[in-house]
Tab-separated table of C-alpha atoms and ligand atoms in Angstrom:
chain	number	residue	atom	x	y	z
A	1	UNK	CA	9.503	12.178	4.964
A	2	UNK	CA	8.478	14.470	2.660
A	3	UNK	CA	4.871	15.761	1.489
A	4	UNK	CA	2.990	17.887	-1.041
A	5	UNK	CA	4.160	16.014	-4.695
A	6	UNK	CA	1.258	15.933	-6.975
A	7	UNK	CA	-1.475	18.139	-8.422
A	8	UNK	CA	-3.139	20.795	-6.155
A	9	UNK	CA	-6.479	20.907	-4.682
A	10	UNK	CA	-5.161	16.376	-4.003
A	11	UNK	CA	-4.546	14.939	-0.761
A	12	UNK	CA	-0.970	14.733	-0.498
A	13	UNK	CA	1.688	12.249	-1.832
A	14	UNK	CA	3.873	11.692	0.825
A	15	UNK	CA	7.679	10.268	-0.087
A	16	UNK	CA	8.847	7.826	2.877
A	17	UNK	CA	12.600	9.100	2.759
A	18	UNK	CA	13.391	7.096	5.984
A	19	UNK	CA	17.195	5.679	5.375
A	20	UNK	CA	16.114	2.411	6.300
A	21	UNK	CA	13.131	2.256	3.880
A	22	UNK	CA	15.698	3.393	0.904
A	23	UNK	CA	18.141	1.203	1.741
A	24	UNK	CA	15.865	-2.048	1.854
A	25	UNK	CA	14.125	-0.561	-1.593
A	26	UNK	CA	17.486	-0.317	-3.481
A	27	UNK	CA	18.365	-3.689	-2.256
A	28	UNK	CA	14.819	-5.227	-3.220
A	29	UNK	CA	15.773	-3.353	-7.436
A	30	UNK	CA	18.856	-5.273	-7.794
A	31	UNK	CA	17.550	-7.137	-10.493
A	32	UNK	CA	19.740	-10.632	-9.069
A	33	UNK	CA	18.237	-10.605	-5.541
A	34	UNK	CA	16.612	-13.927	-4.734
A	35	UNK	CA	12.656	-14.667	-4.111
A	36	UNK	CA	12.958	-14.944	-0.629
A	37	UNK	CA	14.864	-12.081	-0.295
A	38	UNK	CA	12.974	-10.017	-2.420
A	39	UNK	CA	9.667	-11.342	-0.198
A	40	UNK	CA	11.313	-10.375	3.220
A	41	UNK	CA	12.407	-7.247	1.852
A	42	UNK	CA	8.527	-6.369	1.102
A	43	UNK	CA	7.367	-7.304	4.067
A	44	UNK	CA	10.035	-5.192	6.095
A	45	UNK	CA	9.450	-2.120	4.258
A	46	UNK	CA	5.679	-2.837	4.589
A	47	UNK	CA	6.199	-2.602	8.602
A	48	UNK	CA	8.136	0.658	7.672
A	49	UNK	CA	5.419	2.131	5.662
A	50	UNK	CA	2.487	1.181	8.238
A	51	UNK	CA	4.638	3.541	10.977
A	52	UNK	CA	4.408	6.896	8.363
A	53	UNK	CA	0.563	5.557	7.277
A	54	UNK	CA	-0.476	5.668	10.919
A	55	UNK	CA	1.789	8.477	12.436
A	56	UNK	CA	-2.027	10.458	12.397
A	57	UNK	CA	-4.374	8.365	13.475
A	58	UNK	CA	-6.711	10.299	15.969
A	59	UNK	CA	-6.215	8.280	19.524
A	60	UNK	CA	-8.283	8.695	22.870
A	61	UNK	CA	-7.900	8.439	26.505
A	62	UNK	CA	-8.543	5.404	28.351
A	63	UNK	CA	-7.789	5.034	32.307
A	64	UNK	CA	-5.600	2.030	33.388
A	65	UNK	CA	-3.647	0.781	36.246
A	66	UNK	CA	-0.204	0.871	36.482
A	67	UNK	CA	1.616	-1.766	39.016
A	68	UNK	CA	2.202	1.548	40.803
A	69	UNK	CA	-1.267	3.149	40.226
A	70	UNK	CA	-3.881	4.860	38.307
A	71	UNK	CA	-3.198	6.944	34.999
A	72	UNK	CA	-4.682	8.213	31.856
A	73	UNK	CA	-3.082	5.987	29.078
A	74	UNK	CA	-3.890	6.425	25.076
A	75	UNK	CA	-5.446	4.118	22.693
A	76	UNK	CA	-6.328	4.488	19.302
A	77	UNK	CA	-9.568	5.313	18.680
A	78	UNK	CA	-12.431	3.848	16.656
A	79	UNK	CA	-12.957	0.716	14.711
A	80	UNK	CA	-10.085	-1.502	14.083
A	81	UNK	CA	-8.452	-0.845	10.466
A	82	UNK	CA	-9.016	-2.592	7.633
A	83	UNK	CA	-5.957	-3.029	5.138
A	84	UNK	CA	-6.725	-4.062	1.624
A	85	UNK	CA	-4.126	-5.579	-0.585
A	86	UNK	CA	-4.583	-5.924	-4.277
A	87	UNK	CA	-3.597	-9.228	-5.771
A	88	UNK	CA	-1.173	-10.760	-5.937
A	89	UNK	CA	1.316	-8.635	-5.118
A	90	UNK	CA	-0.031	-6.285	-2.381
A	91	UNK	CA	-0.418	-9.323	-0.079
A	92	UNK	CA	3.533	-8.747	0.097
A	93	UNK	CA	2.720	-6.161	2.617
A	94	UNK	CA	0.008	-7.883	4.437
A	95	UNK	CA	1.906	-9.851	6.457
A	96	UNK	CA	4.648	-7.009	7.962
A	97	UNK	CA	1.580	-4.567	8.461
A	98	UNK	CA	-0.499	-7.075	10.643
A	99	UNK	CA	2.209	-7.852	12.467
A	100	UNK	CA	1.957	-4.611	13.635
A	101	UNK	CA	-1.893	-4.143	13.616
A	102	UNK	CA	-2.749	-7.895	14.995
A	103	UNK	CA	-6.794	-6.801	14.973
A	104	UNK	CA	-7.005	-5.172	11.684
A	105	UNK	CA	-9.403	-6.529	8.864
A	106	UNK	CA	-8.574	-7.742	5.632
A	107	UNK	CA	-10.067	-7.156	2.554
A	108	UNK	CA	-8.573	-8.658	-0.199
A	109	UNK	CA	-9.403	-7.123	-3.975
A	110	UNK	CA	-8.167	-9.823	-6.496
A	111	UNK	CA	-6.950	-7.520	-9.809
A	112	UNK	CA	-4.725	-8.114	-12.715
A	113	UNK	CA	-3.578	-5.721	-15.345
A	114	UNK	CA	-4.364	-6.865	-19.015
A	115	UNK	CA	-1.049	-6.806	-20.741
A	116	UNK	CA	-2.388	-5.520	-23.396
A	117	UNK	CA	-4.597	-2.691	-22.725
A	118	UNK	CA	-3.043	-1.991	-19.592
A	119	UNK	CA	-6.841	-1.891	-17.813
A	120	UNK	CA	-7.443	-3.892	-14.410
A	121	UNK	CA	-9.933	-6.630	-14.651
A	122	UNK	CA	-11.064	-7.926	-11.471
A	123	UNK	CA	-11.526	-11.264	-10.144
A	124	UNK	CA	-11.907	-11.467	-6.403
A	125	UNK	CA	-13.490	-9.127	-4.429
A	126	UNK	CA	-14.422	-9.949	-0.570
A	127	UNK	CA	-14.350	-7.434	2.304
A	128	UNK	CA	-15.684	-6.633	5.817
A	129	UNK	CA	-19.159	-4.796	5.017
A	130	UNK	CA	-18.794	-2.168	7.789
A	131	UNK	CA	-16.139	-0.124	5.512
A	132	UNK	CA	-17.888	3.246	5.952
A	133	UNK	CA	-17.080	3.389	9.235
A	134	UNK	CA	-13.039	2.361	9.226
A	135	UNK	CA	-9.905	3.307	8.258
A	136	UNK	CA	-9.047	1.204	5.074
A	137	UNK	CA	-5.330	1.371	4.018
A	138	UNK	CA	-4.836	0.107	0.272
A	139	UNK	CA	-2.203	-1.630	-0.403
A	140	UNK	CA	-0.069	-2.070	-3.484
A	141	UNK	CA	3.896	-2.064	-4.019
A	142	UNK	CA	2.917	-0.505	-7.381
A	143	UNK	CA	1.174	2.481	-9.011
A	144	UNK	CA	2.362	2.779	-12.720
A	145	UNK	CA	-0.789	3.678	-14.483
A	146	UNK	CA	-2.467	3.493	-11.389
A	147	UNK	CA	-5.329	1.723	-13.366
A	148	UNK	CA	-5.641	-1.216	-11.113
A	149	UNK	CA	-4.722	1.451	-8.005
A	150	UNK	CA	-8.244	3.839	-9.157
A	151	UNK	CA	-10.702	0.338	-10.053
A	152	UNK	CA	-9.455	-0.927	-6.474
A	153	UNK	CA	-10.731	2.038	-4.441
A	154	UNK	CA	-13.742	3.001	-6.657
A	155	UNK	CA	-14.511	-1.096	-5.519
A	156	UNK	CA	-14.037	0.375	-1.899
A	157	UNK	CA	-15.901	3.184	-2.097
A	158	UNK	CA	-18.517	1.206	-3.597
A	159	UNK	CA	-18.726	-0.594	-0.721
A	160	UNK	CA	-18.795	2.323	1.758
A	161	UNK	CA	-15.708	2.868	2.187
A	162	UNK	CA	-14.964	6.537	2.820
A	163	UNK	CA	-11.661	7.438	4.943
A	164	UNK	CA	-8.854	5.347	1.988
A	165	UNK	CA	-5.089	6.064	2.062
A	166	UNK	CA	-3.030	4.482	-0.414
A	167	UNK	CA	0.277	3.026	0.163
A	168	UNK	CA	2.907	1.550	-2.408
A	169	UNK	CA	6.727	1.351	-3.269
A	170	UNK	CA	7.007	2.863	-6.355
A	171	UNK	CA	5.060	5.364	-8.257
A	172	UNK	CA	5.174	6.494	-11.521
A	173	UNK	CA	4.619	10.339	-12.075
A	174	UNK	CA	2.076	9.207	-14.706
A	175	UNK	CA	0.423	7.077	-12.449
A	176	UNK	CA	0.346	10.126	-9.312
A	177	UNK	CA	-1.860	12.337	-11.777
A	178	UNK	CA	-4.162	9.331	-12.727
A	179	UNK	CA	-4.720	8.890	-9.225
A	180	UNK	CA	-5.135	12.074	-7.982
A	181	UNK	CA	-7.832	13.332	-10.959
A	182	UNK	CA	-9.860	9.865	-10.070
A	183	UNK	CA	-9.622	10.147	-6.338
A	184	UNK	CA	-8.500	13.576	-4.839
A	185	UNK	CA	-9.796	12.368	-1.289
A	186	UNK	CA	-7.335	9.757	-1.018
A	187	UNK	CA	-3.955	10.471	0.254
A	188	UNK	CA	-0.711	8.510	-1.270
A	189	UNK	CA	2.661	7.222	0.689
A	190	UNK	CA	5.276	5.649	-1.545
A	191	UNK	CA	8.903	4.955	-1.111
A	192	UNK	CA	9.979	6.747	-4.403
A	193	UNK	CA	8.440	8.437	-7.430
A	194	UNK	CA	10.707	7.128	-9.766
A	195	UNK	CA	11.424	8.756	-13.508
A	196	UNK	CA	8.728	7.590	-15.798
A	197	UNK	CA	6.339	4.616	-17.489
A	198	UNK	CA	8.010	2.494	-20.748
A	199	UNK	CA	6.127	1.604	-23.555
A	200	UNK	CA	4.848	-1.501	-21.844
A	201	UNK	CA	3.376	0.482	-18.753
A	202	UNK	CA	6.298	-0.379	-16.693
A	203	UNK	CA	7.967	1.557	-14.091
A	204	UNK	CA	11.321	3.295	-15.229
A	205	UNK	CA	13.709	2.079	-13.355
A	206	UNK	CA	11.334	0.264	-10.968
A	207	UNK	CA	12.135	-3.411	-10.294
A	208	UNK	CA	10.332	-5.216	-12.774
A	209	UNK	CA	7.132	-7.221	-12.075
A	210	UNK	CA	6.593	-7.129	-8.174
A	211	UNK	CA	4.149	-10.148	-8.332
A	212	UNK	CA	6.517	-12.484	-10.354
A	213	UNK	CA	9.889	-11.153	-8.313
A	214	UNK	CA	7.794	-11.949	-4.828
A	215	UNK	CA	6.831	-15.610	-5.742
A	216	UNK	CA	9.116	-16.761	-8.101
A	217	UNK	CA	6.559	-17.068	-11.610
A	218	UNK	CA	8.543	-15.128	-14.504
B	1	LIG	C1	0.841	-5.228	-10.926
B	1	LIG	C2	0.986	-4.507	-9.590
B	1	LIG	C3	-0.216	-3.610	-9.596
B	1	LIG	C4	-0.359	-3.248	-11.039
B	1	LIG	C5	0.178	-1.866	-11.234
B	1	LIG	O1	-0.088	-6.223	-10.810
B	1	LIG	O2	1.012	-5.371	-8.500
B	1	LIG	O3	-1.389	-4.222	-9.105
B	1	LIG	O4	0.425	-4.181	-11.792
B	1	LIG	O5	0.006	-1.450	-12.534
B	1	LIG	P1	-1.008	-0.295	-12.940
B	1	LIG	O6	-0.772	0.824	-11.996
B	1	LIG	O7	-0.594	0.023	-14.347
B	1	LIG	O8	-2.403	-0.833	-12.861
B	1	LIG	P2	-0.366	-7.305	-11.961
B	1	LIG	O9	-1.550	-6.899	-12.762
B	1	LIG	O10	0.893	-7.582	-12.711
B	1	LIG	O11	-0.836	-8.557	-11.143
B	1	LIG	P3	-0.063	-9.448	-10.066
B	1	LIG	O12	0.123	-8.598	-8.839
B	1	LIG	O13	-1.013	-10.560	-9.874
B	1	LIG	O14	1.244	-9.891	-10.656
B	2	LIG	N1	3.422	-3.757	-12.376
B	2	LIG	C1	4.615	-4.173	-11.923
B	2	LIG	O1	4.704	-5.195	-11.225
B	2	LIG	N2	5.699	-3.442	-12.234
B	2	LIG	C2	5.642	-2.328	-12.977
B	2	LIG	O2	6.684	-1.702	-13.220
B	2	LIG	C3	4.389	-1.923	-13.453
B	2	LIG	C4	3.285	-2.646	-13.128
């Protein structure tokens, strides 16, 4: 793992270099691998990515008995999580991250990206209304201008929401300085910051459109 890219004075960016995390991401580019694969692969890495997002999470004591007898175990502490994909393709992650956080809530914040202007309109918003007091973990697989990445968690914050991380597979270095001048409070985990954004706000070399790979619409 490794921390500190991005703009000082900004919560950290921090790359998920885990071998297992690269190789499923290289697999997932290959431009000819299949839907389902693609899908699986998501979800995999999106297990993979909940370990690093949690690795800090403040825990307390609790007492329990063993078979053998009393000891002072550790749980984590406070209010369950909440993880907040942004449609359509954030869901990708949904399912890998509950299966590791049965008890976490969703909130689900339904945004596309005109083609044209390359602004996030939103759609759907619906979330638990106790935000301010829980962990919310944002979830996209991609920050390119980081447009739809800054109207997601301003919706959040709106809401109450105060303690945000952000986690995605790719970033584009244009889209780490967008983020980090709109939110500075809200740490980022990716599995790469690739080279740069193409004319049509794409991710250079990225994988193409994450939402049409996952279910199969191009
Ligand atoms: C994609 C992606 C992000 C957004 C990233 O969504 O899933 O949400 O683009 O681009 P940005 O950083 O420039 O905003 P898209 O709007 O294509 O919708 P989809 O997930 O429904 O396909
Ligand atoms: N959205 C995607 O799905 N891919 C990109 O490269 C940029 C935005």
């Amino acid at each position: 793992m490794s921390r500190g890219a991005g703009s000082a004075g900004a919560a950290p960016v921090t790359v998920v270099d885990h071998p297992l995390v690269q190789h499923k991401l290289t697999m997932m580019r290959d431009r000819d691998r299949s839907t389902k694969g693609f899908r699986e692969l998501l979800n995999e890495i999106g297990m993979l990515l909940a370990y690093e997002v949690t690795r800090d999470l403040p825990l307390e004591a609790i007492s329990i008995e063993t078979p053998i007898g009393p000891m002072e175990g550790r749980q984590i502490a406070g209010k369950k999580l909440v993880l907040a994909p942004i449609l359509r393709a954030g869901v990708g992650f949904l399912d890998g991250m509950l299966s590791l956080m049965p008890s976490a809530r969703v909130a689900h914040v339904g945004l596309y990206r005109d083609p044209d202007t390359l602004q996030a309109v939103e759609y759907y918003f619906k979330s638990p209304s106790d935000l301010a007091d829980r962990t919310v973990l944002v979830l996209d697989p991609m920050l390119a201008t980081a447009n739809s990445a800054v109207a997601a968690v301003e919706r959040l914050k709106s809401r109450g929401a105060r303690d945000l991380r952000f986690v995605c597979l790719l970033a584009a270095p244009e889209g780490i300085a967008h983020f980090q001048a709109a939110h500075p409070d809200v740490p980022v985990w990716t599995a790469s910051i690739d080279s740069h954004l193409n004319e049509h706000g794409y991710i250079v070399p990225g994988l193409g459109d994450a939402g049409d790979r996952m279910y199969g619409t191009r």
